[in-house]
mmCIF file of C-alpha atoms and ligand atoms in Angstrom:
data_model
loop_
_atom_site.group_PDB
_atom_site.id
_atom_site.type_symbol
_atom_site.label_atom_id
_atom_site.label_comp_id
_atom_site.label_asym_id
_atom_site.label_seq_id
_atom_site.Cartn_x
_atom_site.Cartn_y
_atom_site.Cartn_z
ATOM 1 C CA UNK A 25 -2.560 -6.931 11.826
ATOM 2 C CA UNK A 26 -1.228 -5.522 8.463
ATOM 3 C CA UNK A 27 -1.073 -1.888 7.660
ATOM 4 C CA UNK A 28 0.410 -0.782 4.405
ATOM 5 C CA UNK A 29 0.785 2.926 4.078
ATOM 6 C CA UNK A 30 1.724 4.696 0.784
ATOM 7 C CA UNK A 31 3.923 1.728 -0.432
ATOM 8 C CA UNK A 32 5.945 2.239 -3.524
ATOM 9 C CA UNK A 33 8.162 -0.499 -5.214
ATOM 10 C CA UNK A 34 10.267 0.277 -8.065
ATOM 11 C CA UNK A 35 13.338 -0.848 -10.047
ATOM 12 C CA UNK A 36 15.825 1.541 -11.533
ATOM 13 C CA UNK A 37 18.050 1.057 -14.532
ATOM 14 C CA UNK A 38 20.324 3.680 -16.137
ATOM 15 C CA UNK A 39 17.555 5.455 -17.919
ATOM 16 C CA UNK A 40 14.322 5.208 -16.164
ATOM 17 C CA UNK A 41 12.528 4.042 -13.091
ATOM 18 C CA UNK A 42 9.908 1.170 -13.437
ATOM 19 C CA UNK A 43 7.153 1.231 -10.736
ATOM 20 C CA UNK A 44 5.859 -2.238 -9.632
ATOM 21 C CA UNK A 45 3.738 -1.002 -6.725
ATOM 22 C CA UNK A 46 2.342 2.730 -6.632
ATOM 23 C CA UNK A 47 0.818 4.298 -3.453
ATOM 24 C CA UNK A 48 -0.540 1.006 -2.051
ATOM 25 C CA UNK A 49 -2.674 1.467 1.103
ATOM 26 C CA UNK A 50 -4.106 -1.660 2.681
ATOM 27 C CA UNK A 51 -5.232 -2.705 6.112
ATOM 28 C CA UNK A 52 -5.949 -6.348 6.891
ATOM 29 C CA UNK A 53 -7.466 -7.314 10.278
ATOM 30 C CA UNK A 54 -6.712 -10.629 12.146
ATOM 31 C CA UNK A 55 -9.053 -13.251 11.017
ATOM 32 C CA UNK A 56 -9.538 -11.708 7.519
ATOM 33 C CA UNK A 57 -9.512 -13.605 4.229
ATOM 34 C CA UNK A 58 -8.425 -11.435 1.357
ATOM 35 C CA UNK A 59 -8.249 -12.432 -2.330
ATOM 36 C CA UNK A 60 -5.972 -10.356 -4.620
ATOM 37 C CA UNK A 61 -6.823 -10.580 -8.411
ATOM 38 C CA UNK A 62 -5.397 -8.686 -11.390
ATOM 39 C CA UNK A 63 -3.498 -9.250 -14.688
ATOM 40 C CA UNK A 64 -0.167 -10.832 -14.963
ATOM 41 C CA UNK A 65 2.557 -8.334 -14.037
ATOM 42 C CA UNK A 66 0.333 -6.274 -11.951
ATOM 43 C CA UNK A 67 2.607 -6.630 -8.838
ATOM 44 C CA UNK A 68 0.427 -9.211 -6.900
ATOM 45 C CA UNK A 69 3.504 -11.473 -5.980
ATOM 46 C CA UNK A 70 5.504 -8.446 -5.184
ATOM 47 C CA UNK A 71 2.799 -7.252 -2.804
ATOM 48 C CA UNK A 72 2.607 -10.724 -1.166
ATOM 49 C CA UNK A 73 6.404 -10.898 -0.777
ATOM 50 C CA UNK A 74 6.397 -7.404 0.985
ATOM 51 C CA UNK A 75 3.626 -8.402 3.281
ATOM 52 C CA UNK A 76 5.342 -11.729 4.129
ATOM 53 C CA UNK A 77 8.651 -9.763 4.878
ATOM 54 C CA UNK A 78 10.481 -11.444 2.018
ATOM 55 C CA UNK A 79 10.800 -8.199 -0.022
ATOM 56 C CA UNK A 80 11.097 -4.550 1.024
ATOM 57 C CA UNK A 81 9.327 -1.539 -0.323
ATOM 58 C CA UNK A 82 11.372 1.413 -1.567
ATOM 59 C CA UNK A 83 8.991 3.980 0.124
ATOM 60 C CA UNK A 84 6.127 3.832 2.549
ATOM 61 C CA UNK A 85 5.468 2.262 5.871
ATOM 62 C CA UNK A 86 4.588 -1.352 6.737
ATOM 63 C CA UNK A 87 3.303 -2.435 10.088
ATOM 64 C CA UNK A 88 3.074 -5.995 10.697
ATOM 65 C CA UNK A 89 1.617 -7.096 14.178
ATOM 66 C CA UNK A 90 2.004 -3.509 15.173
ATOM 67 C CA UNK A 91 5.866 -3.616 14.391
ATOM 68 C CA UNK A 92 7.343 -1.157 11.868
ATOM 69 C CA UNK A 93 8.649 -3.778 9.364
ATOM 70 C CA UNK A 94 10.228 -0.825 7.332
ATOM 71 C CA UNK A 95 12.489 -0.226 10.395
ATOM 72 C CA UNK A 96 13.364 -3.804 11.447
ATOM 73 C CA UNK A 97 16.826 -5.153 10.644
ATOM 74 C CA UNK A 98 17.282 -8.147 8.379
ATOM 75 C CA UNK A 99 17.677 -10.685 11.292
ATOM 76 C CA UNK A 100 14.620 -9.456 13.043
ATOM 77 C CA UNK A 101 12.678 -9.601 9.806
ATOM 78 C CA UNK A 102 13.714 -13.226 9.043
ATOM 79 C CA UNK A 103 12.805 -14.132 12.665
ATOM 80 C CA UNK A 104 9.407 -12.544 12.221
ATOM 81 C CA UNK A 105 8.827 -14.268 8.912
ATOM 82 C CA UNK A 106 9.769 -17.545 10.305
ATOM 83 C CA UNK A 107 7.473 -17.319 13.422
ATOM 84 C CA UNK A 108 4.457 -15.654 12.083
ATOM 85 C CA UNK A 109 4.161 -16.154 8.317
ATOM 86 C CA UNK A 110 3.305 -19.358 6.336
ATOM 87 C CA UNK A 111 3.650 -19.312 2.540
ATOM 88 C CA UNK A 112 2.266 -21.661 -0.120
ATOM 89 C CA UNK A 113 2.988 -21.492 -3.803
ATOM 90 C CA UNK A 114 1.575 -22.299 -7.151
ATOM 91 C CA UNK A 115 4.256 -24.856 -7.839
ATOM 92 C CA UNK A 116 4.298 -26.142 -4.318
ATOM 93 C CA UNK A 117 8.007 -25.717 -3.765
ATOM 94 C CA UNK A 118 8.431 -28.844 -1.796
ATOM 95 C CA UNK A 119 11.867 -30.413 -1.446
ATOM 96 C CA UNK A 120 11.972 -33.313 -3.909
ATOM 97 C CA UNK A 121 14.597 -35.225 -2.006
ATOM 98 C CA UNK A 122 12.614 -35.227 1.063
ATOM 99 C CA UNK A 123 9.583 -37.340 2.031
ATOM 100 C CA UNK A 124 6.232 -35.932 2.938
ATOM 101 C CA UNK A 125 7.101 -36.256 6.657
ATOM 102 C CA UNK A 126 10.533 -34.533 6.288
ATOM 103 C CA UNK A 127 8.993 -31.684 4.254
ATOM 104 C CA UNK A 128 6.530 -30.874 6.956
ATOM 105 C CA UNK A 129 9.189 -31.252 9.604
ATOM 106 C CA UNK A 130 11.676 -28.622 7.987
ATOM 107 C CA UNK A 131 10.316 -25.488 9.366
ATOM 108 C CA UNK A 132 9.757 -26.962 12.839
ATOM 109 C CA UNK A 133 13.410 -28.090 12.891
ATOM 110 C CA UNK A 134 14.514 -24.525 12.021
ATOM 111 C CA UNK A 135 12.337 -23.201 14.864
ATOM 112 C CA UNK A 136 14.227 -25.306 17.245
ATOM 113 C CA UNK A 137 11.362 -27.556 18.213
ATOM 114 C CA UNK A 138 12.355 -30.757 20.011
ATOM 115 C CA UNK A 139 11.940 -34.105 18.233
ATOM 116 C CA UNK A 140 9.113 -35.431 20.304
ATOM 117 C CA UNK A 141 7.141 -32.230 19.817
ATOM 118 C CA UNK A 142 7.786 -32.273 16.081
ATOM 119 C CA UNK A 143 6.481 -35.865 15.892
ATOM 120 C CA UNK A 144 3.328 -34.967 17.625
ATOM 121 C CA UNK A 145 2.644 -31.794 15.455
ATOM 122 C CA UNK A 146 3.224 -33.686 12.246
ATOM 123 C CA UNK A 147 1.144 -36.727 13.332
ATOM 124 C CA UNK A 148 -1.758 -34.306 13.924
ATOM 125 C CA UNK A 149 -1.363 -32.759 10.539
ATOM 126 C CA UNK A 150 -0.988 -36.068 8.606
ATOM 127 C CA UNK A 151 -4.071 -37.303 10.396
ATOM 128 C CA UNK A 152 -6.053 -34.195 9.687
ATOM 129 C CA UNK A 153 -5.073 -34.112 5.986
ATOM 130 C CA UNK A 154 -5.604 -37.847 5.580
ATOM 131 C CA UNK A 155 -2.030 -38.352 4.573
ATOM 132 C CA UNK A 156 -0.745 -40.772 7.241
ATOM 133 C CA UNK A 157 -0.366 -43.551 4.622
ATOM 134 C CA UNK A 158 1.758 -41.075 2.392
ATOM 135 C CA UNK A 159 4.139 -39.793 5.181
ATOM 136 C CA UNK A 160 7.154 -41.759 3.568
ATOM 137 C CA UNK A 161 6.509 -40.942 -0.116
ATOM 138 C CA UNK A 162 8.333 -38.285 -2.151
ATOM 139 C CA UNK A 163 6.504 -35.268 -3.636
ATOM 140 C CA UNK A 164 6.850 -36.850 -7.209
ATOM 141 C CA UNK A 165 4.698 -39.826 -6.039
ATOM 142 C CA UNK A 166 1.747 -37.667 -5.050
ATOM 143 C CA UNK A 167 -0.940 -35.940 -7.079
ATOM 144 C CA UNK A 168 -0.850 -32.087 -7.424
ATOM 145 C CA UNK A 169 -3.619 -31.711 -4.825
ATOM 146 C CA UNK A 170 -1.749 -34.004 -2.393
ATOM 147 C CA UNK A 171 1.418 -31.936 -2.922
ATOM 148 C CA UNK A 172 -0.421 -28.873 -2.163
ATOM 149 C CA UNK A 173 -1.781 -30.493 1.171
ATOM 150 C CA UNK A 174 1.768 -30.990 2.050
ATOM 151 C CA UNK A 175 2.642 -27.489 1.202
ATOM 152 C CA UNK A 176 -0.106 -26.324 3.506
ATOM 153 C CA UNK A 177 0.851 -28.628 6.274
ATOM 154 C CA UNK A 178 4.420 -27.410 6.095
ATOM 155 C CA UNK A 179 3.269 -23.715 6.043
ATOM 156 C CA UNK A 180 0.944 -24.045 9.156
ATOM 157 C CA UNK A 181 2.904 -26.523 11.253
ATOM 158 C CA UNK A 182 4.491 -23.702 13.156
ATOM 159 C CA UNK A 183 1.184 -22.131 13.912
ATOM 160 C CA UNK A 184 1.852 -18.893 11.882
ATOM 161 C CA UNK A 185 -0.696 -15.902 12.418
ATOM 162 C CA UNK A 186 -0.623 -15.217 8.636
ATOM 163 C CA UNK A 187 -0.964 -17.523 5.727
ATOM 164 C CA UNK A 188 0.060 -16.213 2.240
ATOM 165 C CA UNK A 189 -0.965 -18.244 -0.854
ATOM 166 C CA UNK A 190 0.374 -17.188 -4.317
ATOM 167 C CA UNK A 191 -1.993 -18.899 -6.781
ATOM 168 C CA UNK A 192 -2.373 -22.017 -4.598
ATOM 169 C CA UNK A 193 -4.573 -23.617 -7.080
ATOM 170 C CA UNK A 194 -2.844 -22.563 -10.251
ATOM 171 C CA UNK A 195 -1.403 -25.894 -11.042
ATOM 172 C CA UNK A 196 -4.427 -27.946 -10.029
ATOM 173 C CA UNK A 197 -7.502 -29.399 -11.715
ATOM 174 C CA UNK A 198 -10.674 -27.946 -10.603
ATOM 175 C CA UNK A 199 -11.668 -30.567 -8.078
ATOM 176 C CA UNK A 200 -8.331 -30.547 -6.393
ATOM 177 C CA UNK A 201 -8.303 -26.733 -6.389
ATOM 178 C CA UNK A 202 -11.790 -26.815 -4.672
ATOM 179 C CA UNK A 203 -10.560 -29.219 -2.182
ATOM 180 C CA UNK A 204 -7.563 -27.011 -1.384
ATOM 181 C CA UNK A 205 -9.830 -23.868 -1.148
ATOM 182 C CA UNK A 206 -12.252 -25.661 1.115
ATOM 183 C CA UNK A 207 -9.287 -26.343 3.449
ATOM 184 C CA UNK A 208 -8.185 -22.708 3.410
ATOM 185 C CA UNK A 209 -11.821 -21.616 4.163
ATOM 186 C CA UNK A 210 -11.746 -24.104 7.173
ATOM 187 C CA UNK A 211 -8.366 -22.679 8.423
ATOM 188 C CA UNK A 212 -9.704 -19.126 8.128
ATOM 189 C CA UNK A 213 -12.907 -20.173 10.106
ATOM 190 C CA UNK A 214 -10.509 -21.450 12.786
ATOM 191 C CA UNK A 215 -8.924 -17.950 12.904
ATOM 192 C CA UNK A 216 -5.991 -18.074 10.408
ATOM 193 C CA UNK A 217 -5.601 -14.718 8.565
ATOM 194 C CA UNK A 218 -5.233 -15.538 4.881
ATOM 195 C CA UNK A 219 -4.214 -13.538 1.821
ATOM 196 C CA UNK A 220 -4.246 -15.335 -1.468
ATOM 197 C CA UNK A 221 -3.512 -14.369 -5.069
ATOM 198 C CA UNK A 222 -5.829 -15.960 -7.586
ATOM 199 C CA UNK A 223 -6.928 -15.735 -11.351
ATOM 200 C CA UNK A 224 -10.022 -17.707 -10.528
ATOM 201 C CA UNK A 225 -13.086 -15.845 -9.705
ATOM 202 C CA UNK A 226 -14.824 -18.812 -8.101
ATOM 203 C CA UNK A 227 -11.892 -19.307 -5.821
ATOM 204 C CA UNK A 228 -11.568 -15.510 -5.191
ATOM 205 C CA UNK A 229 -15.145 -15.661 -3.803
ATOM 206 C CA UNK A 230 -13.864 -17.759 -0.884
ATOM 207 C CA UNK A 231 -12.281 -14.476 0.450
ATOM 208 C CA UNK A 232 -14.190 -12.023 2.649
ATOM 209 C CA UNK A 233 -12.658 -9.300 0.523
ATOM 210 C CA UNK A 234 -11.471 -9.029 -3.034
ATOM 211 C CA UNK A 235 -8.943 -6.590 -4.089
ATOM 212 C CA UNK A 236 -8.115 -5.809 -7.753
ATOM 213 C CA UNK A 237 -4.429 -4.714 -8.581
ATOM 214 C CA UNK A 238 -3.802 -3.120 -11.790
ATOM 215 C CA UNK A 239 -0.339 -1.686 -12.825
ATOM 216 C CA UNK A 240 0.761 -1.691 -9.305
ATOM 217 C CA UNK A 241 -2.282 0.232 -8.023
ATOM 218 C CA UNK A 242 -5.209 -1.130 -5.946
ATOM 219 C CA UNK A 243 -7.983 -0.371 -8.444
ATOM 220 C CA UNK A 244 -11.002 -1.385 -6.325
ATOM 221 C CA UNK A 245 -12.170 -3.412 -3.455
ATOM 222 C CA UNK A 246 -15.242 -5.430 -3.578
ATOM 223 C CA UNK A 247 -17.101 -6.447 -0.511
ATOM 224 C CA UNK A 248 -17.851 -10.134 -0.617
ATOM 225 C CA UNK A 249 -19.886 -11.530 2.233
HETATM 226 P P1 ADP B 17 2.165 -10.508 -10.761
HETATM 227 O O1 ADP B 17 2.350 -11.389 -9.499
HETATM 228 O O2 ADP B 17 0.856 -9.580 -10.661
HETATM 229 O O3 ADP B 17 2.200 -11.193 -11.941
HETATM 230 P P2 ADP B 17 4.803 -9.555 -10.140
HETATM 231 O O4 ADP B 17 4.727 -8.864 -8.666
HETATM 232 O O5 ADP B 17 5.402 -10.920 -10.151
HETATM 233 O O6 ADP B 17 3.401 -9.406 -10.700
HETATM 234 O O7 ADP B 17 5.735 -8.687 -10.903
HETATM 235 C C1 ADP B 17 5.281 -7.308 -11.333
HETATM 236 C C2 ADP B 17 6.250 -6.719 -12.303
HETATM 237 O O8 ADP B 17 7.574 -6.482 -11.650
HETATM 238 C C3 ADP B 17 6.563 -7.501 -13.466
HETATM 239 O O9 ADP B 17 6.388 -6.706 -14.566
HETATM 240 C C4 ADP B 17 8.032 -8.125 -13.342
HETATM 241 O O10 ADP B 17 8.603 -8.250 -14.450
HETATM 242 C C5 ADP B 17 8.552 -7.039 -12.527
HETATM 243 N N1 ADP B 17 9.743 -7.372 -11.583
HETATM 244 C C6 ADP B 17 9.679 -8.242 -10.655
HETATM 245 N N2 ADP B 17 10.844 -8.344 -10.079
HETATM 246 C C7 ADP B 17 11.757 -7.546 -10.713
HETATM 247 C C8 ADP B 17 13.087 -7.168 -10.709
HETATM 248 N N3 ADP B 17 13.891 -7.763 -9.715
HETATM 249 N N4 ADP B 17 13.604 -6.301 -11.531
HETATM 250 C C9 ADP B 17 12.788 -5.659 -12.347
HETATM 251 N N5 ADP B 17 11.535 -5.859 -12.627
HETATM 252 C C10 ADP B 17 11.008 -6.795 -11.738
HETATM 253 P P1 ADP B 18 -4.265 -37.445 -9.854
HETATM 254 O O1 ADP B 18 -4.938 -38.231 -10.860
HETATM 255 O O2 ADP B 18 -5.048 -36.953 -8.787
HETATM 256 O O3 ADP B 18 -3.233 -36.605 -10.370
HETATM 257 P P2 ADP B 18 -2.119 -39.375 -9.338
HETATM 258 O O4 ADP B 18 -2.401 -40.270 -10.645
HETATM 259 O O5 ADP B 18 -0.937 -38.504 -9.415
HETATM 260 O O6 ADP B 18 -3.431 -38.470 -9.013
HETATM 261 O O7 ADP B 18 -2.032 -40.238 -8.137
HETATM 262 C C1 ADP B 18 -3.002 -41.086 -7.659
HETATM 263 C C2 ADP B 18 -2.665 -41.880 -6.312
HETATM 264 O O8 ADP B 18 -1.502 -42.717 -6.569
HETATM 265 C C3 ADP B 18 -2.136 -40.769 -5.323
HETATM 266 O O9 ADP B 18 -2.770 -41.159 -4.112
HETATM 267 C C4 ADP B 18 -0.640 -41.041 -5.188
HETATM 268 O O10 ADP B 18 -0.213 -40.856 -3.922
HETATM 269 C C5 ADP B 18 -0.454 -42.382 -5.759
HETATM 270 N N1 ADP B 18 0.866 -42.564 -6.468
HETATM 271 C C6 ADP B 18 1.045 -41.768 -7.657
HETATM 272 N N2 ADP B 18 2.280 -42.139 -8.012
HETATM 273 C C7 ADP B 18 2.958 -42.957 -7.126
HETATM 274 C C8 ADP B 18 4.139 -43.643 -7.077
HETATM 275 N N3 ADP B 18 5.121 -43.546 -7.858
HETATM 276 N N4 ADP B 18 4.272 -44.483 -5.814
HETATM 277 C C9 ADP B 18 3.343 -44.592 -4.879
HETATM 278 N N5 ADP B 18 2.142 -43.980 -5.037
HETATM 279 C C10 ADP B 18 1.908 -43.229 -6.022
#
Protein backbone atom coordinates (compact mmCIF):
# COMPACT_ATOMS: atom_id res chain seq x y z
CA UNK A 1 0.00 0.00 0.00
CA UNK A 2 2.85 2.35 0.93
CA UNK A 3 6.33 2.05 -0.56
CA UNK A 4 8.91 4.68 0.31
CA UNK A 5 12.18 4.29 -1.60
CA UNK A 6 15.30 6.28 -0.66
CA UNK A 7 13.30 9.26 0.59
CA UNK A 8 15.23 12.44 1.43
CA UNK A 9 13.75 15.64 2.82
CA UNK A 10 15.88 18.71 3.40
CA UNK A 11 15.74 22.47 3.76
CA UNK A 12 18.35 24.78 2.26
CA UNK A 13 19.41 28.13 3.53
CA UNK A 14 22.18 30.29 2.08
CA UNK A 15 25.00 28.34 3.61
CA UNK A 16 23.92 24.85 4.37
CA UNK A 17 21.50 22.05 3.78
CA UNK A 18 19.63 20.58 6.74
CA UNK A 19 18.42 17.03 6.30
CA UNK A 20 15.11 16.13 7.98
CA UNK A 21 14.79 12.64 6.44
CA UNK A 22 17.74 10.65 5.14
CA UNK A 23 17.41 7.57 2.94
CA UNK A 24 14.11 6.41 4.42
CA UNK A 25 12.92 3.08 3.02
CA UNK A 26 9.62 1.77 4.28
CA UNK A 27 6.92 -0.60 3.06
CA UNK A 28 3.54 -0.75 4.77
CA UNK A 29 1.01 -3.37 3.73
CA UNK A 30 -2.75 -2.94 3.77
CA UNK A 31 -4.09 -3.81 7.23
CA UNK A 32 -0.84 -3.01 9.00
CA UNK A 33 -0.58 -0.96 12.22
CA UNK A 34 2.76 0.84 12.53
CA UNK A 35 3.98 2.91 15.46
CA UNK A 36 6.70 5.49 14.82
CA UNK A 37 8.77 6.52 17.83
CA UNK A 38 11.82 8.72 18.28
CA UNK A 39 13.06 11.94 19.86
CA UNK A 40 11.54 15.32 19.19
CA UNK A 41 12.81 16.77 15.90
CA UNK A 42 13.65 13.34 14.46
CA UNK A 43 11.37 13.90 11.46
CA UNK A 44 8.34 11.85 12.53
CA UNK A 45 5.70 14.44 11.60
CA UNK A 46 7.47 15.16 8.32
CA UNK A 47 7.41 11.45 7.48
CA UNK A 48 3.71 11.22 8.34
CA UNK A 49 2.94 14.29 6.21
CA UNK A 50 4.80 12.84 3.23
CA UNK A 51 2.95 9.53 3.60
CA UNK A 52 -0.36 11.46 3.80
CA UNK A 53 0.49 13.45 0.65
CA UNK A 54 0.56 16.74 2.58
CA UNK A 55 4.29 17.25 1.98
CA UNK A 56 6.74 16.21 -0.74
CA UNK A 57 10.16 14.62 -0.43
CA UNK A 58 13.08 16.29 -2.22
CA UNK A 59 14.42 12.96 -3.45
CA UNK A 60 13.22 9.42 -3.65
CA UNK A 61 10.14 7.60 -4.82
CA UNK A 62 6.84 7.19 -3.02
CA UNK A 63 4.20 4.77 -4.23
CA UNK A 64 0.81 5.10 -2.56
CA UNK A 65 -1.82 2.54 -3.59
CA UNK A 66 0.53 1.65 -6.45
CA UNK A 67 0.45 5.22 -7.74
CA UNK A 68 3.74 7.15 -8.03
CA UNK A 69 2.96 10.02 -5.64
CA UNK A 70 6.25 11.69 -6.59
CA UNK A 71 4.89 12.09 -10.12
CA UNK A 72 1.29 13.11 -9.40
CA UNK A 73 0.29 16.74 -9.94
CA UNK A 74 -1.02 18.85 -7.02
CA UNK A 75 -4.67 18.40 -7.92
CA UNK A 76 -4.39 14.64 -8.12
CA UNK A 77 -2.51 14.56 -4.81
CA UNK A 78 -5.17 16.62 -3.02
CA UNK A 79 -7.77 14.32 -4.51
CA UNK A 80 -5.92 11.21 -3.36
CA UNK A 81 -5.46 12.66 0.12
CA UNK A 82 -9.13 13.54 0.37
CA UNK A 83 -10.38 10.13 -0.72
CA UNK A 84 -7.91 7.75 0.85
CA UNK A 85 -6.31 9.38 3.91
CA UNK A 86 -7.73 10.26 7.32
CA UNK A 87 -5.61 12.33 9.71
CA UNK A 88 -5.88 12.83 13.46
CA UNK A 89 -3.75 15.18 15.55
CA UNK A 90 -2.46 15.65 19.07
CA UNK A 91 -4.36 18.94 19.46
CA UNK A 92 -7.49 17.51 17.72
CA UNK A 93 -7.69 20.41 15.18
CA UNK A 94 -11.48 20.55 15.37
CA UNK A 95 -13.25 23.66 14.13
CA UNK A 96 -14.27 25.46 17.33
CA UNK A 97 -17.17 27.34 15.72
CA UNK A 98 -18.74 24.10 14.52
CA UNK A 99 -20.71 21.55 16.49
CA UNK A 100 -19.69 17.92 16.80
CA UNK A 101 -22.10 17.05 14.00
CA UNK A 102 -20.80 19.77 11.69
CA UNK A 103 -17.18 18.84 12.35
CA UNK A 104 -17.80 15.25 11.30
CA UNK A 105 -19.82 16.43 8.31
CA UNK A 106 -17.12 18.68 6.83
CA UNK A 107 -15.07 16.12 4.85
CA UNK A 108 -18.25 14.40 3.61
CA UNK A 109 -19.47 17.75 2.36
CA UNK A 110 -16.21 18.34 0.46
CA UNK A 111 -16.44 14.86 -0.98
CA UNK A 112 -19.74 15.84 -2.54
CA UNK A 113 -21.85 13.39 -0.54
CA UNK A 114 -25.61 14.10 -0.56
CA UNK A 115 -27.27 15.36 2.62
CA UNK A 116 -29.30 12.20 3.28
CA UNK A 117 -26.23 10.02 2.93
CA UNK A 118 -24.20 12.35 5.17
CA UNK A 119 -26.90 12.13 7.83
CA UNK A 120 -26.82 8.34 7.74
CA UNK A 121 -23.02 8.11 7.95
CA UNK A 122 -22.84 10.62 10.82
CA UNK A 123 -25.70 8.98 12.74
CA UNK A 124 -23.83 5.65 12.56
CA UNK A 125 -20.60 7.19 13.83
CA UNK A 126 -22.29 9.12 16.65
CA UNK A 127 -24.05 5.95 17.70
CA UNK A 128 -20.91 3.86 17.54
CA UNK A 129 -18.88 6.42 19.53
CA UNK A 130 -21.65 6.98 22.10
CA UNK A 131 -21.86 10.65 21.17
CA UNK A 132 -25.47 11.00 20.03
CA UNK A 133 -26.32 13.26 22.99
CA UNK A 134 -23.28 15.45 22.25
CA UNK A 135 -23.93 16.09 18.58
CA UNK A 136 -24.94 19.75 19.04
CA UNK A 137 -22.15 20.63 21.48
CA UNK A 138 -19.06 22.57 20.50
CA UNK A 139 -15.54 21.12 20.93
CA UNK A 140 -14.85 23.31 23.99
CA UNK A 141 -17.75 21.65 25.78
CA UNK A 142 -16.19 18.21 25.49
CA UNK A 143 -13.45 16.46 27.40
CA UNK A 144 -10.19 15.87 25.54
CA UNK A 145 -11.01 12.22 24.97
CA UNK A 146 -14.37 13.13 23.50
CA UNK A 147 -12.75 15.72 21.24
CA UNK A 148 -10.40 13.06 19.92
CA UNK A 149 -13.38 10.76 19.31
CA UNK A 150 -14.84 13.51 17.13
CA UNK A 151 -11.45 13.84 15.41
CA UNK A 152 -11.48 10.12 14.65
CA UNK A 153 -15.11 10.18 13.52
CA UNK A 154 -14.28 13.03 11.14
CA UNK A 155 -11.16 11.24 9.89
CA UNK A 156 -12.89 7.93 9.11
CA UNK A 157 -16.30 9.25 7.98
CA UNK A 158 -15.25 9.06 4.33
CA UNK A 159 -13.95 5.49 4.79
CA UNK A 160 -10.29 6.20 3.96
CA UNK A 161 -7.90 3.30 3.36
CA UNK A 162 -5.26 4.86 5.61
CA UNK A 163 -5.50 6.53 9.01
CA UNK A 164 -2.53 8.66 10.10
CA UNK A 165 -2.32 9.69 13.75
CA UNK A 166 0.25 12.25 14.94
CA UNK A 167 0.53 11.71 18.71
CA UNK A 168 -3.21 11.07 19.06
CA UNK A 169 -2.96 10.61 22.84
CA UNK A 170 -0.40 13.36 23.52
CA UNK A 171 -2.95 15.76 25.04
CA UNK A 172 -4.93 13.14 26.94
CA UNK A 173 -4.90 11.63 30.41
CA UNK A 174 -3.90 7.99 30.49
CA UNK A 175 -7.44 6.55 30.71
CA UNK A 176 -8.68 8.64 27.81
CA UNK A 177 -5.54 7.80 25.85
CA UNK A 178 -6.17 4.12 26.41
CA UNK A 179 -9.78 4.51 25.29
CA UNK A 180 -8.57 6.12 22.04
CA UNK A 181 -5.92 3.41 21.51
CA UNK A 182 -8.49 0.65 22.07
CA UNK A 183 -10.63 2.27 19.40
CA UNK A 184 -7.70 2.49 16.95
CA UNK A 185 -6.99 -1.18 17.59
CA UNK A 186 -10.60 -2.02 16.81
CA UNK A 187 -10.50 -0.02 13.58
CA UNK A 188 -7.30 -1.87 12.62
CA UNK A 189 -8.94 -5.21 13.42
CA UNK A 190 -11.67 -4.20 10.98
CA UNK A 191 -9.07 -3.65 8.26
CA UNK A 192 -8.04 0.01 8.53
CA UNK A 193 -4.32 0.56 7.91
CA UNK A 194 -2.93 2.80 10.65
CA UNK A 195 0.35 4.64 11.15
CA UNK A 196 0.74 6.50 14.43
CA UNK A 197 3.47 8.65 15.95
CA UNK A 198 3.74 8.23 19.71
CA UNK A 199 6.10 8.87 22.60
CA UNK A 200 4.30 6.37 24.81
CA UNK A 201 5.78 2.86 24.82
CA UNK A 202 2.58 1.27 26.14
CA UNK A 203 0.60 2.82 23.30
CA UNK A 204 3.31 2.06 20.72
CA UNK A 205 2.84 -1.60 21.60
CA UNK A 206 -0.66 -1.46 20.09
CA UNK A 207 1.11 -1.44 16.71
CA UNK A 208 2.06 -4.63 14.90
CA UNK A 209 5.38 -2.97 14.12
CA UNK A 210 7.43 -0.30 15.87
CA UNK A 211 9.83 1.91 13.91
CA UNK A 212 12.39 4.13 15.60
CA UNK A 213 13.39 7.30 13.78
CA UNK A 214 16.52 9.16 14.90
CA UNK A 215 17.99 12.18 13.08
CA UNK A 216 15.86 11.48 10.04
CA UNK A 217 16.93 7.87 9.68
CA UNK A 218 15.09 4.67 10.48
CA UNK A 219 17.27 3.27 13.19
CA UNK A 220 15.59 0.01 13.94
CA UNK A 221 12.42 -1.88 13.47
CA UNK A 222 11.09 -4.04 16.22
CA UNK A 223 8.67 -6.84 15.47
CA UNK A 224 5.82 -6.66 17.93
CA UNK A 225 3.31 -9.46 17.78
P1 LIG B 1 9.24 15.31 14.94
O1 LIG B 1 7.84 15.11 14.48
O2 LIG B 1 10.03 14.03 15.01
O3 LIG B 1 9.37 16.11 16.20
P2 LIG B 1 9.40 17.07 12.64
O4 LIG B 1 9.15 16.25 11.43
O5 LIG B 1 8.28 17.89 13.16
O6 LIG B 1 10.01 16.15 13.80
O7 LIG B 1 10.62 18.06 12.36
C1 LIG B 1 11.90 17.58 12.07
C2 LIG B 1 12.86 18.74 11.93
O8 LIG B 1 12.54 19.47 10.76
C3 LIG B 1 12.79 19.71 13.09
O9 LIG B 1 14.10 20.01 13.48
C4 LIG B 1 12.11 20.91 12.48
O10 LIG B 1 12.54 22.08 13.10
C5 LIG B 1 12.54 20.85 11.03
N1 LIG B 1 11.61 21.51 10.10
C6 LIG B 1 10.32 21.22 9.93
N2 LIG B 1 9.77 22.02 9.01
C7 LIG B 1 10.76 22.85 8.58
C8 LIG B 1 10.85 23.94 7.64
N3 LIG B 1 9.79 24.33 6.93
N4 LIG B 1 12.05 24.55 7.47
C9 LIG B 1 13.12 24.14 8.17
N5 LIG B 1 13.11 23.15 9.07
C10 LIG B 1 11.95 22.52 9.27
P1 LIG C 1 -12.86 15.27 31.75
O1 LIG C 1 -12.85 15.25 33.23
O2 LIG C 1 -12.86 13.90 31.14
O3 LIG C 1 -11.87 16.20 31.12
P2 LIG C 1 -14.88 17.28 31.40
O4 LIG C 1 -14.89 17.76 32.80
O5 LIG C 1 -14.23 18.13 30.37
O6 LIG C 1 -14.31 15.79 31.30
O7 LIG C 1 -16.36 17.02 30.92
C1 LIG C 1 -17.16 16.07 31.55
C2 LIG C 1 -18.49 16.00 30.82
O8 LIG C 1 -19.18 17.25 30.89
C3 LIG C 1 -18.32 15.69 29.36
O9 LIG C 1 -19.24 14.68 29.03
C4 LIG C 1 -18.65 16.98 28.62
O10 LIG C 1 -19.32 16.71 27.42
C5 LIG C 1 -19.55 17.70 29.58
N1 LIG C 1 -19.34 19.15 29.50
C6 LIG C 1 -18.23 19.80 29.85
N2 LIG C 1 -18.37 21.12 29.68
C7 LIG C 1 -19.61 21.31 29.18
C8 LIG C 1 -20.38 22.46 28.79
N3 LIG C 1 -19.87 23.70 28.83
N4 LIG C 1 -21.62 22.27 28.32
C9 LIG C 1 -22.13 21.04 28.23
N5 LIG C 1 -21.47 19.92 28.60
C10 LIG C 1 -20.24 20.05 29.08
